[in-house]
Every structure is written in structure tokens, then in C-alpha cells.
mmCIF file with all atom_site columns, C-alpha atoms in Angstrom:
data_model
loop_
_atom_site.group_PDB
_atom_site.id
_atom_site.type_symbol
_atom_site.label_atom_id
_atom_site.label_alt_id
_atom_site.label_comp_id
_atom_site.label_asym_id
_atom_site.label_entity_id
_atom_site.label_seq_id
_atom_site.pdbx_PDB_ins_code
_atom_site.Cartn_x
_atom_site.Cartn_y
_atom_site.Cartn_z
_atom_site.occupancy
_atom_site.B_iso_or_equiv
_atom_site.pdbx_formal_charge
_atom_site.auth_seq_id
_atom_site.auth_comp_id
_atom_site.auth_asym_id
_atom_site.auth_atom_id
_atom_site.pdbx_PDB_model_num
ATOM 1   C CA . ASN A 1 1   ? 92.154  105.968 94.306  1.00 53.00 ? 1   ASN A CA 1
ATOM 2   C CA . ALA A 1 2   ? 94.021  103.004 92.850  1.00 70.00 ? 2   ALA A CA 1
ATOM 3   C CA . GLY A 1 3   ? 97.607  103.485 91.804  1.00 89.00 ? 3   GLY A CA 1
ATOM 4   C CA . VAL A 1 4   ? 99.355  101.988 88.808  1.00 94.00 ? 4   VAL A CA 1
ATOM 5   C CA . MET A 1 5   ? 98.410  98.330  88.587  1.00 95.00 ? 5   MET A CA 1
ATOM 6   C CA . GLN A 1 6   ? 100.733 95.784  87.054  1.00 96.00 ? 6   GLN A CA 1
ATOM 7   C CA . ASN A 1 7   ? 100.069 92.111  86.580  1.00 96.00 ? 7   ASN A CA 1
ATOM 8   C CA . PRO A 1 8   ? 101.193 89.543  87.032  1.00 96.00 ? 8   PRO A CA 1
ATOM 9   C CA . ARG A 1 9   ? 103.551 90.317  89.933  1.00 95.00 ? 9   ARG A CA 1
ATOM 10  C CA . HIS A 1 10  ? 105.669 87.306  89.036  1.00 96.00 ? 10  HIS A CA 1
ATOM 11  C CA . LEU A 1 11  ? 105.891 85.540  85.699  1.00 97.00 ? 11  LEU A CA 1
ATOM 12  C CA . VAL A 1 12  ? 107.886 82.430  84.887  1.00 98.00 ? 12  VAL A CA 1
ATOM 13  C CA . ARG A 1 13  ? 108.506 81.421  81.288  1.00 97.00 ? 13  ARG A CA 1
ATOM 14  C CA . ARG A 1 14  ? 110.669 78.869  79.535  1.00 97.00 ? 14  ARG A CA 1
ATOM 15  C CA . ARG A 1 15  ? 113.083 79.915  76.833  1.00 97.00 ? 15  ARG A CA 1
ATOM 16  C CA . GLY A 1 16  ? 111.279 80.438  73.555  1.00 97.00 ? 16  GLY A CA 1
ATOM 17  C CA . GLN A 1 17  ? 107.880 81.231  75.083  1.00 98.00 ? 17  GLN A CA 1
ATOM 18  C CA . GLU A 1 18  ? 106.102 84.561  74.992  1.00 98.00 ? 18  GLU A CA 1
ATOM 19  C CA . ALA A 1 19  ? 105.706 86.890  77.965  1.00 98.00 ? 19  ALA A CA 1
ATOM 20  C CA . ARG A 1 20  ? 102.886 89.437  78.255  1.00 98.00 ? 20  ARG A CA 1
ATOM 21  C CA . LEU A 1 21  ? 103.075 92.091  80.947  1.00 98.00 ? 21  LEU A CA 1
ATOM 22  C CA . ARG A 1 22  ? 100.124 94.329  81.689  1.00 98.00 ? 22  ARG A CA 1
ATOM 23  C CA . CYS A 1 23  ? 99.897  97.807  83.109  1.00 97.00 ? 23  CYS A CA 1
ATOM 24  C CA . SER A 1 24  ? 96.811  99.823  84.006  1.00 96.00 ? 24  SER A CA 1
ATOM 25  C CA . PRO A 1 25  ? 97.722  103.478 84.638  1.00 95.00 ? 25  PRO A CA 1
ATOM 26  C CA . MET A 1 26  ? 96.322  105.590 87.421  1.00 92.00 ? 26  MET A CA 1
ATOM 27  C CA . LYS A 1 27  ? 92.857  106.981 86.821  1.00 90.00 ? 27  LYS A CA 1
ATOM 28  C CA . GLY A 1 28  ? 93.085  110.064 84.650  1.00 87.00 ? 28  GLY A CA 1
ATOM 29  C CA . HIS A 1 29  ? 96.563  109.227 83.361  1.00 89.00 ? 29  HIS A CA 1
ATOM 30  C CA . SER A 1 30  ? 96.979  108.689 79.633  1.00 89.00 ? 30  SER A CA 1
ATOM 31  C CA . HIS A 1 31  ? 100.793 108.495 79.466  1.00 91.00 ? 31  HIS A CA 1
ATOM 32  C CA . VAL A 1 32  ? 102.571 105.227 80.184  1.00 94.00 ? 32  VAL A CA 1
ATOM 33  C CA . TYR A 1 33  ? 106.277 104.454 80.484  1.00 94.00 ? 33  TYR A CA 1
ATOM 34  C CA . TRP A 1 34  ? 107.965 101.045 80.672  1.00 97.00 ? 34  TRP A CA 1
ATOM 35  C CA . TYR A 1 35  ? 111.316 100.560 82.422  1.00 97.00 ? 35  TYR A CA 1
ATOM 36  C CA . ARG A 1 36  ? 113.448 97.467  82.900  1.00 97.00 ? 36  ARG A CA 1
ATOM 37  C CA . GLN A 1 37  ? 115.582 96.743  85.954  1.00 94.00 ? 37  GLN A CA 1
ATOM 38  C CA . LEU A 1 38  ? 118.269 94.112  85.571  1.00 91.00 ? 38  LEU A CA 1
ATOM 39  C CA . PRO A 1 39  ? 119.688 92.560  88.776  1.00 84.00 ? 39  PRO A CA 1
ATOM 40  C CA . GLU A 1 40  ? 121.850 94.999  90.762  1.00 80.00 ? 40  GLU A CA 1
ATOM 41  C CA . GLU A 1 41  ? 121.093 97.804  88.273  1.00 85.00 ? 41  GLU A CA 1
ATOM 42  C CA . GLY A 1 42  ? 118.987 100.941 88.120  1.00 87.00 ? 42  GLY A CA 1
ATOM 43  C CA . LEU A 1 43  ? 115.917 101.214 85.946  1.00 93.00 ? 43  LEU A CA 1
ATOM 44  C CA . LYS A 1 44  ? 116.412 101.730 82.215  1.00 95.00 ? 44  LYS A CA 1
ATOM 45  C CA . PHE A 1 45  ? 113.822 103.416 80.023  1.00 94.00 ? 45  PHE A CA 1
ATOM 46  C CA . MET A 1 46  ? 112.276 101.230 77.334  1.00 96.00 ? 46  MET A CA 1
ATOM 47  C CA . VAL A 1 47  ? 109.246 102.903 75.787  1.00 95.00 ? 47  VAL A CA 1
ATOM 48  C CA . TYR A 1 48  ? 106.785 105.756 76.230  1.00 93.00 ? 48  TYR A CA 1
ATOM 49  C CA . LEU A 1 49  ? 103.213 105.494 74.996  1.00 93.00 ? 49  LEU A CA 1
ATOM 50  C CA . GLN A 1 50  ? 100.094 107.579 74.866  1.00 91.00 ? 50  GLN A CA 1
ATOM 51  C CA . LYS A 1 51  ? 96.728  106.107 74.047  1.00 86.00 ? 51  LYS A CA 1
ATOM 52  C CA . GLU A 1 52  ? 97.110  104.217 70.743  1.00 86.00 ? 52  GLU A CA 1
ATOM 53  C CA . ASN A 1 53  ? 100.488 105.856 70.019  1.00 92.00 ? 53  ASN A CA 1
ATOM 54  C CA . ILE A 1 54  ? 104.120 105.003 70.639  1.00 93.00 ? 54  ILE A CA 1
ATOM 55  C CA . ILE A 1 55  ? 105.881 108.293 71.351  1.00 90.00 ? 55  ILE A CA 1
ATOM 56  C CA . ASP A 1 56  ? 109.413 107.123 72.096  1.00 90.00 ? 56  ASP A CA 1
ATOM 57  C CA . GLU A 1 57  ? 110.728 103.577 71.813  1.00 93.00 ? 57  GLU A CA 1
ATOM 58  C CA . SER A 1 58  ? 114.409 104.438 71.851  1.00 90.00 ? 58  SER A CA 1
ATOM 59  C CA . GLY A 1 59  ? 115.070 102.056 74.770  1.00 93.00 ? 59  GLY A CA 1
ATOM 60  C CA . MET A 1 60  ? 113.353 99.026  73.284  1.00 95.00 ? 60  MET A CA 1
ATOM 61  C CA . PRO A 1 61  ? 115.437 96.171  71.891  1.00 94.00 ? 61  PRO A CA 1
ATOM 62  C CA . LYS A 1 62  ? 114.977 96.051  68.127  1.00 90.00 ? 62  LYS A CA 1
ATOM 63  C CA . GLU A 1 63  ? 113.757 92.471  68.059  1.00 94.00 ? 63  GLU A CA 1
ATOM 64  C CA . ARG A 1 64  ? 111.261 90.409  70.060  1.00 97.00 ? 64  ARG A CA 1
ATOM 65  C CA . PHE A 1 65  ? 109.957 93.338  72.153  1.00 98.00 ? 65  PHE A CA 1
ATOM 66  C CA . SER A 1 66  ? 106.808 95.298  71.417  1.00 97.00 ? 66  SER A CA 1
ATOM 67  C CA . ALA A 1 67  ? 104.442 97.541  73.352  1.00 97.00 ? 67  ALA A CA 1
ATOM 68  C CA . GLU A 1 68  ? 100.952 98.848  72.884  1.00 96.00 ? 68  GLU A CA 1
ATOM 69  C CA . PHE A 1 69  ? 98.472  101.021 74.717  1.00 95.00 ? 69  PHE A CA 1
ATOM 70  C CA . PRO A 1 70  ? 95.066  100.542 73.120  1.00 92.00 ? 70  PRO A CA 1
ATOM 71  C CA . LYS A 1 71  ? 92.155  102.920 73.360  1.00 89.00 ? 71  LYS A CA 1
ATOM 72  C CA . GLU A 1 72  ? 90.476  100.542 75.799  1.00 89.00 ? 72  GLU A CA 1
ATOM 73  C CA . GLY A 1 73  ? 92.320  98.358  78.285  1.00 92.00 ? 73  GLY A CA 1
ATOM 74  C CA . PRO A 1 74  ? 95.789  98.211  79.771  1.00 95.00 ? 74  PRO A CA 1
ATOM 75  C CA . SER A 1 75  ? 99.149  98.796  78.198  1.00 97.00 ? 75  SER A CA 1
ATOM 76  C CA . ILE A 1 76  ? 100.876 95.559  77.183  1.00 97.00 ? 76  ILE A CA 1
ATOM 77  C CA . LEU A 1 77  ? 104.593 94.866  76.980  1.00 98.00 ? 77  LEU A CA 1
ATOM 78  C CA . ARG A 1 78  ? 105.137 91.760  74.897  1.00 98.00 ? 78  ARG A CA 1
ATOM 79  C CA . ILE A 1 79  ? 108.339 89.768  74.703  1.00 98.00 ? 79  ILE A CA 1
ATOM 80  C CA . GLN A 1 80  ? 108.462 87.019  72.101  1.00 97.00 ? 80  GLN A CA 1
ATOM 81  C CA . GLN A 1 81  ? 110.799 84.015  72.184  1.00 97.00 ? 81  GLN A CA 1
ATOM 82  C CA . VAL A 1 82  ? 112.170 84.914  75.595  1.00 97.00 ? 82  VAL A CA 1
ATOM 83  C CA . VAL A 1 83  ? 115.808 84.259  76.479  1.00 96.00 ? 83  VAL A CA 1
ATOM 84  C CA . ARG A 1 84  ? 117.588 84.037  79.839  1.00 95.00 ? 84  ARG A CA 1
ATOM 85  C CA . GLY A 1 85  ? 118.804 87.620  79.499  1.00 94.00 ? 85  GLY A CA 1
ATOM 86  C CA . ASP A 1 86  ? 115.207 88.868  79.578  1.00 96.00 ? 86  ASP A CA 1
ATOM 87  C CA . SER A 1 87  ? 114.997 87.943  83.268  1.00 96.00 ? 87  SER A CA 1
ATOM 88  C CA . ALA A 1 88  ? 114.428 91.244  85.037  1.00 96.00 ? 88  ALA A CA 1
ATOM 89  C CA . ALA A 1 89  ? 111.898 93.380  86.848  1.00 95.00 ? 89  ALA A CA 1
ATOM 90  C CA . TYR A 1 90  ? 109.715 95.376  84.468  1.00 97.00 ? 90  TYR A CA 1
ATOM 91  C CA . PHE A 1 91  ? 108.178 98.538  85.854  1.00 96.00 ? 91  PHE A CA 1
ATOM 92  C CA . CYS A 1 92  ? 105.389 100.602 84.419  1.00 96.00 ? 92  CYS A CA 1
ATOM 93  C CA . ALA A 1 93  ? 104.861 104.256 85.324  1.00 94.00 ? 93  ALA A CA 1
ATOM 94  C CA . SER A 1 94  ? 102.104 106.648 84.385  1.00 92.00 ? 94  SER A CA 1
ATOM 95  C CA . SER A 1 95  ? 101.641 110.387 84.379  1.00 88.00 ? 95  SER A CA 1
ATOM 96  C CA . ARG A 1 96  ? 98.770  112.706 83.714  1.00 84.00 ? 96  ARG A CA 1
ATOM 97  C CA . THR A 1 97  ? 100.271 114.845 80.952  1.00 76.00 ? 97  THR A CA 1
ATOM 98  C CA . GLY A 1 98  ? 103.666 113.430 80.011  1.00 66.00 ? 98  GLY A CA 1
ATOM 99  C CA . LEU A 1 99  ? 105.252 116.757 80.858  1.00 67.00 ? 99  LEU A CA 1
ATOM 100 C CA . SER A 1 100 ? 108.184 117.008 83.235  1.00 63.00 ? 100 SER A CA 1
ATOM 101 C CA . ASN A 1 101 ? 106.199 118.996 85.794  1.00 66.00 ? 101 ASN A CA 1
ATOM 102 C CA . GLN A 1 102 ? 104.040 115.938 86.435  1.00 72.00 ? 102 GLN A CA 1
ATOM 103 C CA . PRO A 1 103 ? 105.689 113.115 88.414  1.00 79.00 ? 103 PRO A CA 1
ATOM 104 C CA . GLN A 1 104 ? 105.650 109.570 87.155  1.00 86.00 ? 104 GLN A CA 1
ATOM 105 C CA . HIS A 1 105 ? 103.911 107.120 89.460  1.00 90.00 ? 105 HIS A CA 1
ATOM 106 C CA . PHE A 1 106 ? 105.247 103.578 89.428  1.00 93.00 ? 106 PHE A CA 1
ATOM 107 C CA . GLY A 1 107 ? 103.526 100.236 89.715  1.00 93.00 ? 107 GLY A CA 1
ATOM 108 C CA . ASP A 1 108 ? 104.941 97.425  91.832  1.00 92.00 ? 108 ASP A CA 1
ATOM 109 C CA . GLY A 1 109 ? 106.607 95.803  88.845  1.00 95.00 ? 109 GLY A CA 1
ATOM 110 C CA . THR A 1 110 ? 106.503 92.384  87.214  1.00 97.00 ? 110 THR A CA 1
ATOM 111 C CA . ARG A 1 111 ? 109.358 90.022  87.992  1.00 96.00 ? 111 ARG A CA 1
ATOM 112 C CA . LEU A 1 112 ? 110.039 87.931  84.924  1.00 97.00 ? 112 LEU A CA 1
ATOM 113 C CA . SER A 1 113 ? 112.055 84.761  85.351  1.00 97.00 ? 113 SER A CA 1
ATOM 114 C CA . ILE A 1 114 ? 113.207 82.702  82.390  1.00 96.00 ? 114 ILE A CA 1
ATOM 115 C CA . LEU A 1 115 ? 113.970 79.049  82.995  1.00 93.00 ? 115 LEU A CA 1
ATOM 116 C CA . ALA B 2 1   ? 123.407 111.783 76.474  1.00 72.00 ? 1   ALA B CA 1
ATOM 117 C CA . GLN B 2 2   ? 122.363 112.416 80.034  1.00 81.00 ? 2   GLN B CA 1
ATOM 118 C CA . THR B 2 3   ? 124.003 110.279 82.707  1.00 90.00 ? 3   THR B CA 1
ATOM 119 C CA . VAL B 2 4   ? 123.476 109.907 86.440  1.00 95.00 ? 4   VAL B CA 1
ATOM 120 C CA . THR B 2 5   ? 126.244 108.679 88.721  1.00 96.00 ? 5   THR B CA 1
ATOM 121 C CA . GLN B 2 6   ? 125.878 107.397 92.254  1.00 96.00 ? 6   GLN B CA 1
ATOM 122 C CA . SER B 2 7   ? 129.372 106.753 93.546  1.00 95.00 ? 7   SER B CA 1
ATOM 123 C CA . GLN B 2 8   ? 128.398 104.960 96.779  1.00 96.00 ? 8   GLN B CA 1
ATOM 124 C CA . PRO B 2 9   ? 127.162 101.414 96.085  1.00 94.00 ? 9   PRO B CA 1
ATOM 125 C CA . GLU B 2 10  ? 126.468 100.795 99.777  1.00 96.00 ? 10  GLU B CA 1
ATOM 126 C CA . MET B 2 11  ? 126.165 102.852 102.944 1.00 97.00 ? 11  MET B CA 1
ATOM 127 C CA . SER B 2 12  ? 125.132 102.225 106.506 1.00 97.00 ? 12  SER B CA 1
ATOM 128 C CA . VAL B 2 13  ? 123.994 104.471 109.326 1.00 97.00 ? 13  VAL B CA 1
ATOM 129 C CA . GLN B 2 14  ? 122.922 104.065 112.910 1.00 97.00 ? 14  GLN B CA 1
ATOM 130 C CA . GLU B 2 15  ? 119.300 104.616 113.763 1.00 97.00 ? 15  GLU B CA 1
ATOM 131 C CA . ALA B 2 16  ? 118.529 108.275 114.613 1.00 97.00 ? 16  ALA B CA 1
ATOM 132 C CA . GLU B 2 17  ? 121.670 109.557 112.896 1.00 97.00 ? 17  GLU B CA 1
ATOM 133 C CA . THR B 2 18  ? 121.983 111.537 109.661 1.00 98.00 ? 18  THR B CA 1
ATOM 134 C CA . VAL B 2 19  ? 123.263 110.184 106.363 1.00 98.00 ? 19  VAL B CA 1
ATOM 135 C CA . THR B 2 20  ? 123.944 111.818 102.997 1.00 98.00 ? 20  THR B CA 1
ATOM 136 C CA . LEU B 2 21  ? 123.750 109.988 99.680  1.00 98.00 ? 21  LEU B CA 1
ATOM 137 C CA . SER B 2 22  ? 125.645 111.452 96.712  1.00 98.00 ? 22  SER B CA 1
ATOM 138 C CA . CYS B 2 23  ? 124.514 111.911 93.138  1.00 98.00 ? 23  CYS B CA 1
ATOM 139 C CA . THR B 2 24  ? 126.039 113.707 90.177  1.00 97.00 ? 24  THR B CA 1
ATOM 140 C CA . TYR B 2 25  ? 124.640 114.061 86.702  1.00 96.00 ? 25  TYR B CA 1
ATOM 141 C CA . ASP B 2 26  ? 125.681 115.276 83.315  1.00 94.00 ? 26  ASP B CA 1
ATOM 142 C CA . THR B 2 27  ? 123.483 117.276 80.983  1.00 88.00 ? 27  THR B CA 1
ATOM 143 C CA . SER B 2 28  ? 123.647 120.202 78.612  1.00 85.00 ? 28  SER B CA 1
ATOM 144 C CA . GLU B 2 29  ? 120.050 121.209 79.318  1.00 83.00 ? 29  GLU B CA 1
ATOM 145 C CA . ASN B 2 30  ? 119.188 124.165 81.495  1.00 81.00 ? 30  ASN B CA 1
ATOM 146 C CA . ASN B 2 31  ? 115.715 123.152 82.644  1.00 81.00 ? 31  ASN B CA 1
ATOM 147 C CA . TYR B 2 32  ? 115.120 119.715 84.079  1.00 86.00 ? 32  TYR B CA 1
ATOM 148 C CA . TYR B 2 33  ? 113.904 117.843 87.147  1.00 89.00 ? 33  TYR B CA 1
ATOM 149 C CA . LEU B 2 34  ? 115.808 115.669 89.607  1.00 93.00 ? 34  LEU B CA 1
ATOM 150 C CA . PHE B 2 35  ? 114.347 112.940 91.789  1.00 94.00 ? 35  PHE B CA 1
ATOM 151 C CA . TRP B 2 36  ? 115.230 110.538 94.522  1.00 96.00 ? 36  TRP B CA 1
ATOM 152 C CA . TYR B 2 37  ? 113.335 107.230 94.531  1.00 95.00 ? 37  TYR B CA 1
ATOM 153 C CA . LYS B 2 38  ? 113.368 104.645 97.287  1.00 95.00 ? 38  LYS B CA 1
ATOM 154 C CA . GLN B 2 39  ? 113.113 100.913 96.574  1.00 92.00 ? 39  GLN B CA 1
ATOM 155 C CA . PRO B 2 40  ? 112.619 98.879  99.767  1.00 92.00 ? 40  PRO B CA 1
ATOM 156 C CA . PRO B 2 41  ? 113.017 95.080  99.847  1.00 86.00 ? 41  PRO B CA 1
ATOM 157 C CA . SER B 2 42  ? 109.425 94.820  98.596  1.00 82.00 ? 42  SER B CA 1
ATOM 158 C CA . ARG B 2 43  ? 110.879 96.363  95.402  1.00 82.00 ? 43  ARG B CA 1
ATOM 159 C CA . GLN B 2 44  ? 108.238 99.057  94.940  1.00 85.00 ? 44  GLN B CA 1
ATOM 160 C CA . MET B 2 45  ? 109.495 102.353 93.528  1.00 90.00 ? 45  MET B CA 1
ATOM 161 C CA . ILE B 2 46  ? 108.545 105.178 95.871  1.00 92.00 ? 46  ILE B CA 1
ATOM 162 C CA . LEU B 2 47  ? 109.133 108.833 95.072  1.00 92.00 ? 47  LEU B CA 1
ATOM 163 C CA . VAL B 2 48  ? 110.977 110.446 97.983  1.00 95.00 ? 48  VAL B CA 1
ATOM 164 C CA . ILE B 2 49  ? 111.645 113.974 96.795  1.00 94.00 ? 49  ILE B CA 1
ATOM 165 C CA . ARG B 2 50  ? 111.722 116.106 93.651  1.00 92.00 ? 50  ARG B CA 1
ATOM 166 C CA . GLN B 2 51  ? 113.747 119.182 92.694  1.00 93.00 ? 51  GLN B CA 1
ATOM 167 C CA . GLU B 2 52  ? 113.097 121.584 89.841  1.00 88.00 ? 52  GLU B CA 1
ATOM 168 C CA . ALA B 2 53  ? 116.348 122.831 88.323  1.00 87.00 ? 53  ALA B CA 1
ATOM 169 C CA . TYR B 2 54  ? 115.156 126.396 87.927  1.00 85.00 ? 54  TYR B CA 1
ATOM 170 C CA . LYS B 2 55  ? 114.402 126.662 91.648  1.00 85.00 ? 55  LYS B CA 1
ATOM 171 C CA . GLN B 2 56  ? 117.375 127.620 93.785  1.00 83.00 ? 56  GLN B CA 1
ATOM 172 C CA . GLN B 2 57  ? 115.712 126.581 97.030  1.00 91.00 ? 57  GLN B CA 1
ATOM 173 C CA . ASN B 2 58  ? 116.493 123.034 98.075  1.00 94.00 ? 58  ASN B CA 1
ATOM 174 C CA . ALA B 2 59  ? 113.494 120.719 98.307  1.00 93.00 ? 59  ALA B CA 1
ATOM 175 C CA . THR B 2 60  ? 112.495 119.274 101.682 1.00 94.00 ? 60  THR B CA 1
ATOM 176 C CA . GLU B 2 61  ? 110.064 116.522 102.628 1.00 94.00 ? 61  GLU B CA 1
ATOM 177 C CA . ASN B 2 62  ? 109.920 115.878 106.370 1.00 95.00 ? 62  ASN B CA 1
ATOM 178 C CA . ARG B 2 63  ? 113.198 114.087 107.260 1.00 97.00 ? 63  ARG B CA 1
ATOM 179 C CA . PHE B 2 64  ? 114.421 114.135 103.665 1.00 97.00 ? 64  PHE B CA 1
ATOM 180 C CA . SER B 2 65  ? 116.176 117.105 102.099 1.00 97.00 ? 65  SER B CA 1
ATOM 181 C CA . VAL B 2 66  ? 118.432 117.696 99.139  1.00 97.00 ? 66  VAL B CA 1
ATOM 182 C CA . ASN B 2 67  ? 121.533 119.760 98.490  1.00 96.00 ? 67  ASN B CA 1
ATOM 183 C CA . PHE B 2 68  ? 121.193 120.860 94.876  1.00 96.00 ? 68  PHE B CA 1
ATOM 184 C CA . GLN B 2 69  ? 124.307 122.435 93.374  1.00 95.00 ? 69  GLN B CA 1
ATOM 185 C CA . LYS B 2 70  ? 123.401 123.233 89.780  1.00 93.00 ? 70  LYS B CA 1
ATOM 186 C CA . ALA B 2 71  ? 126.806 124.503 88.690  1.00 93.00 ? 71  ALA B CA 1
ATOM 187 C CA . ALA B 2 72  ? 128.487 121.406 90.075  1.00 95.00 ? 72  ALA B CA 1
ATOM 188 C CA . LYS B 2 73  ? 125.681 119.170 88.741  1.00 95.00 ? 73  LYS B CA 1
ATOM 189 C CA . SER B 2 74  ? 125.329 117.615 92.155  1.00 96.00 ? 74  SER B CA 1
ATOM 190 C CA . PHE B 2 75  ? 122.128 116.462 93.872  1.00 97.00 ? 75  PHE B CA 1
ATOM 191 C CA . SER B 2 76  ? 122.692 114.791 97.244  1.00 97.00 ? 76  SER B CA 1
ATOM 192 C CA . LEU B 2 77  ? 120.001 113.414 99.556  1.00 98.00 ? 77  LEU B CA 1
ATOM 193 C CA . LYS B 2 78  ? 120.165 113.943 103.306 1.00 98.00 ? 78  LYS B CA 1
ATOM 194 C CA . ILE B 2 79  ? 118.152 111.695 105.588 1.00 98.00 ? 79  ILE B CA 1
ATOM 195 C CA . SER B 2 80  ? 117.843 113.012 109.138 1.00 97.00 ? 80  SER B CA 1
ATOM 196 C CA . ASP B 2 81  ? 116.875 110.958 112.192 1.00 97.00 ? 81  ASP B CA 1
ATOM 197 C CA . SER B 2 82  ? 117.281 107.717 110.218 1.00 98.00 ? 82  SER B CA 1
ATOM 198 C CA . GLN B 2 83  ? 114.699 105.022 110.883 1.00 97.00 ? 83  GLN B CA 1
ATOM 199 C CA . LEU B 2 84  ? 114.837 101.275 110.331 1.00 96.00 ? 84  LEU B CA 1
ATOM 200 C CA . GLY B 2 85  ? 112.187 101.661 107.641 1.00 95.00 ? 85  GLY B CA 1
ATOM 201 C CA . ASP B 2 86  ? 114.590 103.803 105.618 1.00 97.00 ? 86  ASP B CA 1
ATOM 202 C CA . THR B 2 87  ? 116.580 100.677 104.763 1.00 97.00 ? 87  THR B CA 1
ATOM 203 C CA . ALA B 2 88  ? 116.306 100.436 100.990 1.00 96.00 ? 88  ALA B CA 1
ATOM 204 C CA . MET B 2 89  ? 117.970 101.051 97.648  1.00 95.00 ? 89  MET B CA 1
ATOM 205 C CA . TYR B 2 90  ? 117.950 104.736 96.782  1.00 97.00 ? 90  TYR B CA 1
ATOM 206 C CA . PHE B 2 91  ? 118.001 105.816 93.163  1.00 96.00 ? 91  PHE B CA 1
ATOM 207 C CA . CYS B 2 92  ? 118.796 109.268 91.892  1.00 97.00 ? 92  CYS B CA 1
ATOM 208 C CA . ALA B 2 93  ? 117.014 110.129 88.642  1.00 94.00 ? 93  ALA B CA 1
ATOM 209 C CA . PHE B 2 94  ? 117.017 112.893 86.064  1.00 91.00 ? 94  PHE B CA 1
ATOM 210 C CA . MET B 2 95  ? 114.110 113.777 83.838  1.00 88.00 ? 95  MET B CA 1
ATOM 211 C CA . THR B 2 96  ? 115.116 114.675 80.354  1.00 72.00 ? 96  THR B CA 1
ATOM 212 C CA . SER B 2 97  ? 113.180 116.246 77.551  1.00 59.00 ? 97  SER B CA 1
ATOM 213 C CA . PHE B 2 98  ? 113.460 114.262 74.404  1.00 54.00 ? 98  PHE B CA 1
ATOM 214 C CA . GLN B 2 99  ? 112.574 115.367 70.929  1.00 51.00 ? 99  GLN B CA 1
ATOM 215 C CA . GLY B 2 100 ? 108.842 115.221 70.549  1.00 52.00 ? 100 GLY B CA 1
ATOM 216 C CA . GLY B 2 101 ? 108.265 115.928 74.226  1.00 56.00 ? 101 GLY B CA 1
ATOM 217 C CA . SER B 2 102 ? 109.035 112.529 75.712  1.00 58.00 ? 102 SER B CA 1
ATOM 218 C CA . GLU B 2 103 ? 109.928 113.067 79.351  1.00 76.00 ? 103 GLU B CA 1
ATOM 219 C CA . LYS B 2 104 ? 111.762 109.935 80.396  1.00 84.00 ? 104 LYS B CA 1
ATOM 220 C CA . LEU B 2 105 ? 113.641 109.238 83.607  1.00 90.00 ? 105 LEU B CA 1
ATOM 221 C CA . VAL B 2 106 ? 117.350 108.425 83.586  1.00 91.00 ? 106 VAL B CA 1
ATOM 222 C CA . PHE B 2 107 ? 118.391 106.534 86.711  1.00 94.00 ? 107 PHE B CA 1
ATOM 223 C CA . GLY B 2 108 ? 121.668 106.019 88.525  1.00 95.00 ? 108 GLY B CA 1
ATOM 224 C CA . LYS B 2 109 ? 122.723 102.540 89.615  1.00 93.00 ? 109 LYS B CA 1
ATOM 225 C CA . GLY B 2 110 ? 121.574 103.103 93.182  1.00 95.00 ? 110 GLY B CA 1
ATOM 226 C CA . THR B 2 111 ? 122.929 103.198 96.712  1.00 97.00 ? 111 THR B CA 1
ATOM 227 C CA . LYS B 2 112 ? 121.998 100.444 99.122  1.00 96.00 ? 112 LYS B CA 1
ATOM 228 C CA . LEU B 2 113 ? 121.338 102.043 102.510 1.00 97.00 ? 113 LEU B CA 1
ATOM 229 C CA . THR B 2 114 ? 121.163 99.984  105.682 1.00 97.00 ? 114 THR B CA 1
ATOM 230 C CA . VAL B 2 115 ? 119.934 101.543 108.908 1.00 97.00 ? 115 VAL B CA 1
ATOM 231 C CA . ASN B 2 116 ? 121.287 99.664  111.912 1.00 97.00 ? 116 ASN B CA 1
ATOM 232 C CA . PRO B 2 117 ? 119.481 99.508  115.268 1.00 95.00 ? 117 PRO B CA 1
#
């Protein structure tokens, strides 16, 4: 029973390029959450999606960041025109119902490095 | 806004001894969930233990237990018989209900625990 799968594990981009991070939730889970962890910090919520819908994007920067969770395929976190400050670990979590009585299961994260 | 505070950036303990990690939180909600996550050097996020606010009984998972004081908004983690594999960052987290039913986790900044042989 595969857990939350994130790829790539490590991603290196130059300033100005685009970064695409992928997340496949656990089987049977239709709720996906993205969190960002800056160095020496805890995780910060970015966005919560259900299939084809963004439910809460209150933690997403207003520019350059977008997320989707299509009907088929993984959830994608997209960062356009990356800057040094985007260097961080990006974690995806999934849950079965999105309700607080269901725990969120985390992937191993994608470490994004901006040169 | 909900906040989670971990006042101990780093702690150390000798193998086989007991250590307690502190966490306080601030919320105006009455029903919520609290979590402790472990992040070892491999940087995975591993759920250690979960507490439901409406339950008075403290949660326990093998060597891990919590001391949940709802009135004081305190949620400490006790690790008994510490093992070398317990060396990790430990994050306290609060699950909030947001308008529209978005249950997102709010994390503290973490406590780096080192278990010494």
C-alpha cells in the first residue's frame, strides 16, 4: 500500500526557471495539502486541494505560485520564475476525507535548490 | 490566528532516559486536534502521536505519551526509554478548522532532540 509519493526528491533550478513538483496521494485519498519548510523552520501551509478544486490557498504567495489537482494524475505545485528565496523543502500530504478526524499522511518532500 | 510555540530549540538526553518536549498553542476554538511529528535526518515527516481536544485522556503510543492540559493550552511530549533512533526534529502541530472546512496543520518551529549513547 504505497504512501504519498512526491517527485522529484531533489530539484535544482536556476533563477528565472520554472519548477514543477508532483504529488500522488495515497490510494483512496482525494484531499491534498502542500506545505513549505524553509531552513531551520517548521512547515507552513500553502494550499489545500480536492480533485479539480482549490479549497484553500490562503498560504500561497500571490504571484508565481500555482497548484492544481486534476481529475486524472498527480497534484502539481508550479513555481514560475524562481528566485533564491524559493529554496526550501516542499511537502505534500493527503487525507481520505479532509476532515480533522482523519490524519494527514506526508510524502518525503521535494528539496528545491535555486542557483 | 492559531499559533504553536515550542520554546526549546534543542534538547539532549542520554539513551534509556526520559525526556519531555514542551509545546503551547493559542486558539479560540473548542474542538481541535494536536499532533507531534518526528523529522529524522532523512527529513521524512512521521506522525508520532495524536490527541483529540475533546478527550481528557492523554494519548499514548508505546514509549511516547502526551500531557495535554487544555485549560493551559499545553501539549507536551514525553519519550520514555530514549533510543538512538529517536534523534530527530520534533514538531508540534495543531489542526484548525477553516471556513469552508479546510483542515490545515499549523506547526511550531520544532525542537531538535539528540539522544546520546
